[in-house]
Tab-separated table of C-alpha atoms in Angstrom:
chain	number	residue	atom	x	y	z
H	584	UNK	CA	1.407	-66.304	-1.362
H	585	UNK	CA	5.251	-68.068	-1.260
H	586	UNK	CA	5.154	-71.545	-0.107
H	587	UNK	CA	6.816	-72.237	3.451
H	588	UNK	CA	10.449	-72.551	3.748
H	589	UNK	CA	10.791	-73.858	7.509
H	590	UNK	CA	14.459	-73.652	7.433
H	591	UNK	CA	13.934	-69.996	7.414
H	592	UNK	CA	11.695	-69.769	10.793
H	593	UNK	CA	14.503	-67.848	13.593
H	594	UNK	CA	17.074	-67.645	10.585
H	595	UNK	CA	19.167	-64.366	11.410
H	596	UNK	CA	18.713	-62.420	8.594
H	597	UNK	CA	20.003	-58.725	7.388
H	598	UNK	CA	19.238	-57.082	4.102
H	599	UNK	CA	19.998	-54.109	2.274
H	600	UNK	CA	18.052	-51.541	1.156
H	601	UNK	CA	14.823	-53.396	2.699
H	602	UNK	CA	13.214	-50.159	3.020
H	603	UNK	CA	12.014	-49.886	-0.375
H	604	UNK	CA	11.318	-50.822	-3.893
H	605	UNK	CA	12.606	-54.462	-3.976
H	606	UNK	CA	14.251	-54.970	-0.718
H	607	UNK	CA	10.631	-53.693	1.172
H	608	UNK	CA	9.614	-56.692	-1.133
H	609	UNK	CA	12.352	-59.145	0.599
H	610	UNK	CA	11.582	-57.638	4.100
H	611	UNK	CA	8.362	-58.313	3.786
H	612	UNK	CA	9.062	-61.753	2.714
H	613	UNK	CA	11.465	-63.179	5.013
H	614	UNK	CA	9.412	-61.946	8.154
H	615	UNK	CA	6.671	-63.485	6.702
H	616	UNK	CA	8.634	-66.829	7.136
H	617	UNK	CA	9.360	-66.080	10.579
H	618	UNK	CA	12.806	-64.914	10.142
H	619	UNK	CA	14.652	-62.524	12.449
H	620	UNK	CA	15.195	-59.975	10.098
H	621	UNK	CA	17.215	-56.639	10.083
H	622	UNK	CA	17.640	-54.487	7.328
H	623	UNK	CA	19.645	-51.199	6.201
H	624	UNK	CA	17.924	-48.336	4.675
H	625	UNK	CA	18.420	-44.629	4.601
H	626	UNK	CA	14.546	-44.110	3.902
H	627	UNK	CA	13.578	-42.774	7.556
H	628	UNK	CA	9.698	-42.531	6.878
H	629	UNK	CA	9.325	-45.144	4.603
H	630	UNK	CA	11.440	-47.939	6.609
H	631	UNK	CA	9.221	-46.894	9.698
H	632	UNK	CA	6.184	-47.519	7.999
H	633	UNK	CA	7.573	-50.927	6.714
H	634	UNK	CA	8.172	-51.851	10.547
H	635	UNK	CA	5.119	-50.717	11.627
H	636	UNK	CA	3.209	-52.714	8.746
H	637	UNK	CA	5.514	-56.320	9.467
H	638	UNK	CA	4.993	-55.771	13.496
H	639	UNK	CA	1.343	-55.446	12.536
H	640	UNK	CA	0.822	-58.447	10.249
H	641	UNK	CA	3.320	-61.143	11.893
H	642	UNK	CA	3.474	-59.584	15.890
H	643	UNK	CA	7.355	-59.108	15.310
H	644	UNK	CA	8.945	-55.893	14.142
H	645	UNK	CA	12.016	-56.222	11.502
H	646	UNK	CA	14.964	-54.010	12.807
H	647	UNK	CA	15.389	-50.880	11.185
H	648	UNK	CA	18.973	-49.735	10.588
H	649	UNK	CA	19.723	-45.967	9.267
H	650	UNK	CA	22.357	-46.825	7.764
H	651	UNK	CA	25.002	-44.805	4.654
H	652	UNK	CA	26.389	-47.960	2.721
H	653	UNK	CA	28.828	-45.580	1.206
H	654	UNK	CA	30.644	-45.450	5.068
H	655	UNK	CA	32.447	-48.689	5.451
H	656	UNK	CA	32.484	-47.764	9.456
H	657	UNK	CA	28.816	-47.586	9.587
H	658	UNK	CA	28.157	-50.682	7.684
H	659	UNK	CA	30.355	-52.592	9.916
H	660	UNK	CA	28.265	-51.001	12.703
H	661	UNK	CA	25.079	-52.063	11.172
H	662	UNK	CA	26.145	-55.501	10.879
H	663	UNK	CA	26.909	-55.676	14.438
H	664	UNK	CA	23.897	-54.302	15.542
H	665	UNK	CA	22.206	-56.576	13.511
H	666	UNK	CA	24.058	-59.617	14.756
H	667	UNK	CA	23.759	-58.952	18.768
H	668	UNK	CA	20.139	-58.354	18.491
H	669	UNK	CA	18.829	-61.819	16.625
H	670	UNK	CA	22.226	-63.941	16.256
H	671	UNK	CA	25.095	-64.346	13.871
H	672	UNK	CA	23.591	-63.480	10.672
H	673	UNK	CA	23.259	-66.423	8.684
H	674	UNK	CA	21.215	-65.194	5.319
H	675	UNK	CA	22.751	-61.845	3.707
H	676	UNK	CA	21.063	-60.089	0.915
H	677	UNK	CA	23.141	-57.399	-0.604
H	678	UNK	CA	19.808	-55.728	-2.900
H	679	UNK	CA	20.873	-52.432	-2.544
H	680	UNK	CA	21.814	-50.759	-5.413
H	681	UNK	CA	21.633	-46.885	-7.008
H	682	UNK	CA	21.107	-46.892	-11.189
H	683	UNK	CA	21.159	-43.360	-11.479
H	684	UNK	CA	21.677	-42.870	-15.399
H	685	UNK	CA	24.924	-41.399	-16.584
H	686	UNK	CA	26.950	-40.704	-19.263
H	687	UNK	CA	30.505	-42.034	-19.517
H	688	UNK	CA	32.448	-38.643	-20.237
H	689	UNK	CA	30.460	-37.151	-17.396
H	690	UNK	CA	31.965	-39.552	-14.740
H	691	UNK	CA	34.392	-38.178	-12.143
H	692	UNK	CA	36.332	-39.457	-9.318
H	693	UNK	CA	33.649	-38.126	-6.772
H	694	UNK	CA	30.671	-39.620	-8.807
H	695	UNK	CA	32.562	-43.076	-9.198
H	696	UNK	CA	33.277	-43.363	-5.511
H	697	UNK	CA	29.706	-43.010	-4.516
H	698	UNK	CA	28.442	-45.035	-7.311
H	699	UNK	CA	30.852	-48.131	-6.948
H	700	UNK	CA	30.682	-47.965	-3.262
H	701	UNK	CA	26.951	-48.848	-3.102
H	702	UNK	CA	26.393	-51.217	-6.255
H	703	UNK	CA	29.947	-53.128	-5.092
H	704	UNK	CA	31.575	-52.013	-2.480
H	705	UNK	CA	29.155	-52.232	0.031
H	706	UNK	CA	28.317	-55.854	-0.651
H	707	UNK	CA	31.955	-56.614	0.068
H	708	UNK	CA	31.762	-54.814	3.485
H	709	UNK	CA	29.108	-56.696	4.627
H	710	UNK	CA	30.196	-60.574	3.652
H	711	UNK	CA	33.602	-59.081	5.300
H	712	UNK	CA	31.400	-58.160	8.560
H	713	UNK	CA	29.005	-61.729	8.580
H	714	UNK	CA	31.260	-64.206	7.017
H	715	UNK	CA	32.844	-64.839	10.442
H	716	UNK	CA	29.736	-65.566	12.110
H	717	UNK	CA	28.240	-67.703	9.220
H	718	UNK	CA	31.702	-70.359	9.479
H	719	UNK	CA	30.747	-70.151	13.299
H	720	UNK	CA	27.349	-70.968	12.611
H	721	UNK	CA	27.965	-73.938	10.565
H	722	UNK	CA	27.319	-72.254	6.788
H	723	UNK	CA	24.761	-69.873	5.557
H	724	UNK	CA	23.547	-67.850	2.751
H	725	UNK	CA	25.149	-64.875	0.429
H	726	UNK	CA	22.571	-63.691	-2.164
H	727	UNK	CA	24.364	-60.722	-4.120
H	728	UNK	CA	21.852	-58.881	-6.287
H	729	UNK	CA	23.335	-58.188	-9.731
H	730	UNK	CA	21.750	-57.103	-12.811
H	731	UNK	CA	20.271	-58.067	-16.624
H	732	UNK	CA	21.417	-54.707	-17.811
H	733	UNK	CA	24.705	-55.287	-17.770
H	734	UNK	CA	23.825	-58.696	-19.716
H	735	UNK	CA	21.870	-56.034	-22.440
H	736	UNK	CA	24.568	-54.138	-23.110
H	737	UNK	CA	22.558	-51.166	-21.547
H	738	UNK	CA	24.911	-48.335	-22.317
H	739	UNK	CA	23.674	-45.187	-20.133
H	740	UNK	CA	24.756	-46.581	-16.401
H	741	UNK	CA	28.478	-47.576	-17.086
H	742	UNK	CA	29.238	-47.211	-13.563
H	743	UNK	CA	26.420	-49.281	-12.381
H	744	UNK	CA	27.088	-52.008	-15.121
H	745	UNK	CA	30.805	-52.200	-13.932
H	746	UNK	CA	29.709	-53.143	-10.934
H	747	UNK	CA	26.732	-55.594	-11.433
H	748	UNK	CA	29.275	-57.476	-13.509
H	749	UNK	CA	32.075	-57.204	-10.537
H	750	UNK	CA	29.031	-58.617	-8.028
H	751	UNK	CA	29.192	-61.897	-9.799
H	752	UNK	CA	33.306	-62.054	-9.946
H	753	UNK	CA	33.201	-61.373	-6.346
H	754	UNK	CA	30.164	-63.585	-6.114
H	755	UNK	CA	31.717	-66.583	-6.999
H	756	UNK	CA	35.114	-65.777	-5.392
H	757	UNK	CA	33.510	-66.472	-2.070
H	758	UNK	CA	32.057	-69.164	-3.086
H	759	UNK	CA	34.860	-70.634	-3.930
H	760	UNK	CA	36.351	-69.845	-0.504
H	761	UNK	CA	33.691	-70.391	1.847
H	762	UNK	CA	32.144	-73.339	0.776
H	763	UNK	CA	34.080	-75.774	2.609
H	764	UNK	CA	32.803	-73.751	5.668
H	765	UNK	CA	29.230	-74.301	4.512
H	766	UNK	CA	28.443	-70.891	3.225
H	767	UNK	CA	26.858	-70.424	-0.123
H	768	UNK	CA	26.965	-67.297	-2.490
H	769	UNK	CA	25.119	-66.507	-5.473
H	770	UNK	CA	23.577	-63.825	-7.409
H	771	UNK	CA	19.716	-63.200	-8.208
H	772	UNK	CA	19.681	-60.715	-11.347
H	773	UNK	CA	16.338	-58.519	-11.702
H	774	UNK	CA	15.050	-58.083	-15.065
H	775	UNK	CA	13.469	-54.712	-15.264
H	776	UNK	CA	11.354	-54.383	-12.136
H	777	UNK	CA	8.456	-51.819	-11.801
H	778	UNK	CA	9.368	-50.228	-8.542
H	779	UNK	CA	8.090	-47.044	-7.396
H	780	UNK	CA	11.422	-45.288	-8.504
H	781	UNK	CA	11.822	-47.152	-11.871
H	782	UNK	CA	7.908	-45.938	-12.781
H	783	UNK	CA	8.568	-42.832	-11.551
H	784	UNK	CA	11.953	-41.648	-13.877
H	785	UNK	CA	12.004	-44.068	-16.560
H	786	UNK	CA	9.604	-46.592	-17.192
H	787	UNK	CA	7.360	-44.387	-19.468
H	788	UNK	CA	4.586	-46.688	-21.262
H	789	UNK	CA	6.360	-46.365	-24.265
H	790	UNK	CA	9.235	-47.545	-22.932
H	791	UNK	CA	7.558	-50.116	-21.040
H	792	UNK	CA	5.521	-51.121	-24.234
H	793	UNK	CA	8.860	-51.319	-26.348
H	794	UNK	CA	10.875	-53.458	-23.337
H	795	UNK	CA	7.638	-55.975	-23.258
H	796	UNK	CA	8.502	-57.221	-26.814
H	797	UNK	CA	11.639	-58.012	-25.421
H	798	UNK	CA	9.780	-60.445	-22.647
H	799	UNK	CA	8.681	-63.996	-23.216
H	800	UNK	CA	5.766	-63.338	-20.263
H	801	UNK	CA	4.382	-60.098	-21.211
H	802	UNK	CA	3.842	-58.679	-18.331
H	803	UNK	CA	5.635	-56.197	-16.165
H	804	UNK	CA	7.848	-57.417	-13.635
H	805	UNK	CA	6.673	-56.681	-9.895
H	806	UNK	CA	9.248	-56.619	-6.762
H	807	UNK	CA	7.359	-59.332	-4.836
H	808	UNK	CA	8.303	-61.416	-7.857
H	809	UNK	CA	11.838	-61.710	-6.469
H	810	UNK	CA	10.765	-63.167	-2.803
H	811	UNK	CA	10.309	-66.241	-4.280
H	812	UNK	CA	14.301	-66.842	-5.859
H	813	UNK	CA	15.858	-64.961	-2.628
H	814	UNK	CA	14.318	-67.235	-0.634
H	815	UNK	CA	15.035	-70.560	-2.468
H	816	UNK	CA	18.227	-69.536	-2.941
H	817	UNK	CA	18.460	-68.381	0.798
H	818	UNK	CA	16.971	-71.966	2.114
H	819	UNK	CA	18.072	-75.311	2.174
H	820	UNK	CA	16.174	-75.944	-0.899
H	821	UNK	CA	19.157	-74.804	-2.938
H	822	UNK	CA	21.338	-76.771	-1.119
H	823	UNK	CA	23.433	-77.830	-4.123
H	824	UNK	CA	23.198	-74.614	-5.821
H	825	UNK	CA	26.084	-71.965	-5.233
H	826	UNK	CA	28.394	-69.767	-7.378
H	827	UNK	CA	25.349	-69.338	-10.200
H	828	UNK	CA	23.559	-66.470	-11.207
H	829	UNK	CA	20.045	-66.705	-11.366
H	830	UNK	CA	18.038	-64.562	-13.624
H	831	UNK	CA	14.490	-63.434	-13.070
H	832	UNK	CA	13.450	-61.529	-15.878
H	833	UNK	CA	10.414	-62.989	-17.735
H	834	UNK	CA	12.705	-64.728	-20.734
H	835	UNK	CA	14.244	-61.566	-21.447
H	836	UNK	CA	17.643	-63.587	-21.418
């Protein structure tokens, strides 16, 4: 149960990859607040099911957008879409993210495009897409999701760790822009999260066993652990608070 943030009741929000893993987490979340929300996904059946669920519970359906992040045109689209249907969006939440493993020497121009595009690129695309309608709105909300691994020294997703450090330059870069307009930006960075995916291709129980040492709190991390920071970092309860990083990792850090 997250306490009530009633700044968020109507708020226009849009995240990506809501569908699954974390962001179904965040979807599920903010339209438990009463937000307007909209999220990007390329998960047909499970995004569906998510809608279907969140128009069951709370009497309002989330919109669904199919959506490539690796096609700035679409993207752009999406946000559109997004906007004319509940209002300039005024609480972005770039989760999406793809941490395929890789080796450095294996890395090619193709696999670099399609990696970078969706852990940084894409988040770029979208504040380039809402940012207008947040300084029309009077301010909102930028929560870029970046990641601990990069802050490990995790060495088999150099790609991905390139850009979950580049998400908090850029982070704070907007910050530093926009906040005279009113907007705030800052990261949330996921310790190592037991989503459907992660349990599925890597988080083994010995390597779950070996990462709890690691963990002040000894217990696995669950997505629904990061509504909580998205959405005090989303409301006016962080009102002060922009250009930071927060970390939610049970003390791995």
């Amino acid at each position: 149960m997250q306490p009530i943030y009633p700044d968020m009741k109507g708020a226009s929000v849009l995240i990506t990859g809501g569908g699954g893993g974390i962001g179904a987490a965040l979807t599920e979340g903010f339209c438990r607040q009463g937000a307007k929300v909209a999220f990007i996904d390329v998960a047909q059946e499970a995004s569906a099911v998510l809608v279907e669920k969140m128009q069951a519970e709370t009497g309002v359906a989330p919109l669904y957008l199919n959506t490539d992040l690796t096609d700035q045109k679409a993207v752009a689209e999406a946000c559109a879409k997004a906007a004319q249907a509940h209002g300039p969006i005024t609480v972005l939440l770039n989760n999406a993210a793809w941490d395929d493993r890789h080796d450095l020497l294996d890395v090619d121009d193709a696999y670099w495009e399609k990696n970078t595009g969706i852990n940084l690129r894409h988040p770029f695309i979208t504040v380039q897409n809402v940012i207008g309608g947040m300084i029309e709105s009077g301010g909102g909300s930028i929560i870029n999701f970046t990641s601990t691994s990069f802050m490990l020294n995790i060495g088999d997703m150099p790609a991905y760790t390139a850009s979950k450090a580049g998400i908090i330059g850029f982070t704070k870069g907007i910050a530093g822009k926009y906040g005279i307009n009113g907007v705030r930006a800052n990261c949330l960075a996921p310790g190592w999260v037991m989503t459907e995916r992660q349990k599925a291709l890597w988080a083994t129980p010995e390597a779950l066993a070996d990462f709890m040492k690691r963990q002040a709190i000894k217990t696995p991390l669950v997505p629904e652990q990061m509504v909580g920071p998205a959405l005090f970092l989303a409301s006016s309860a962080s009102s002060a608070v922009t250009a930071h990083t927060l970390i939610a990792d049970h003390g791995v850090l």
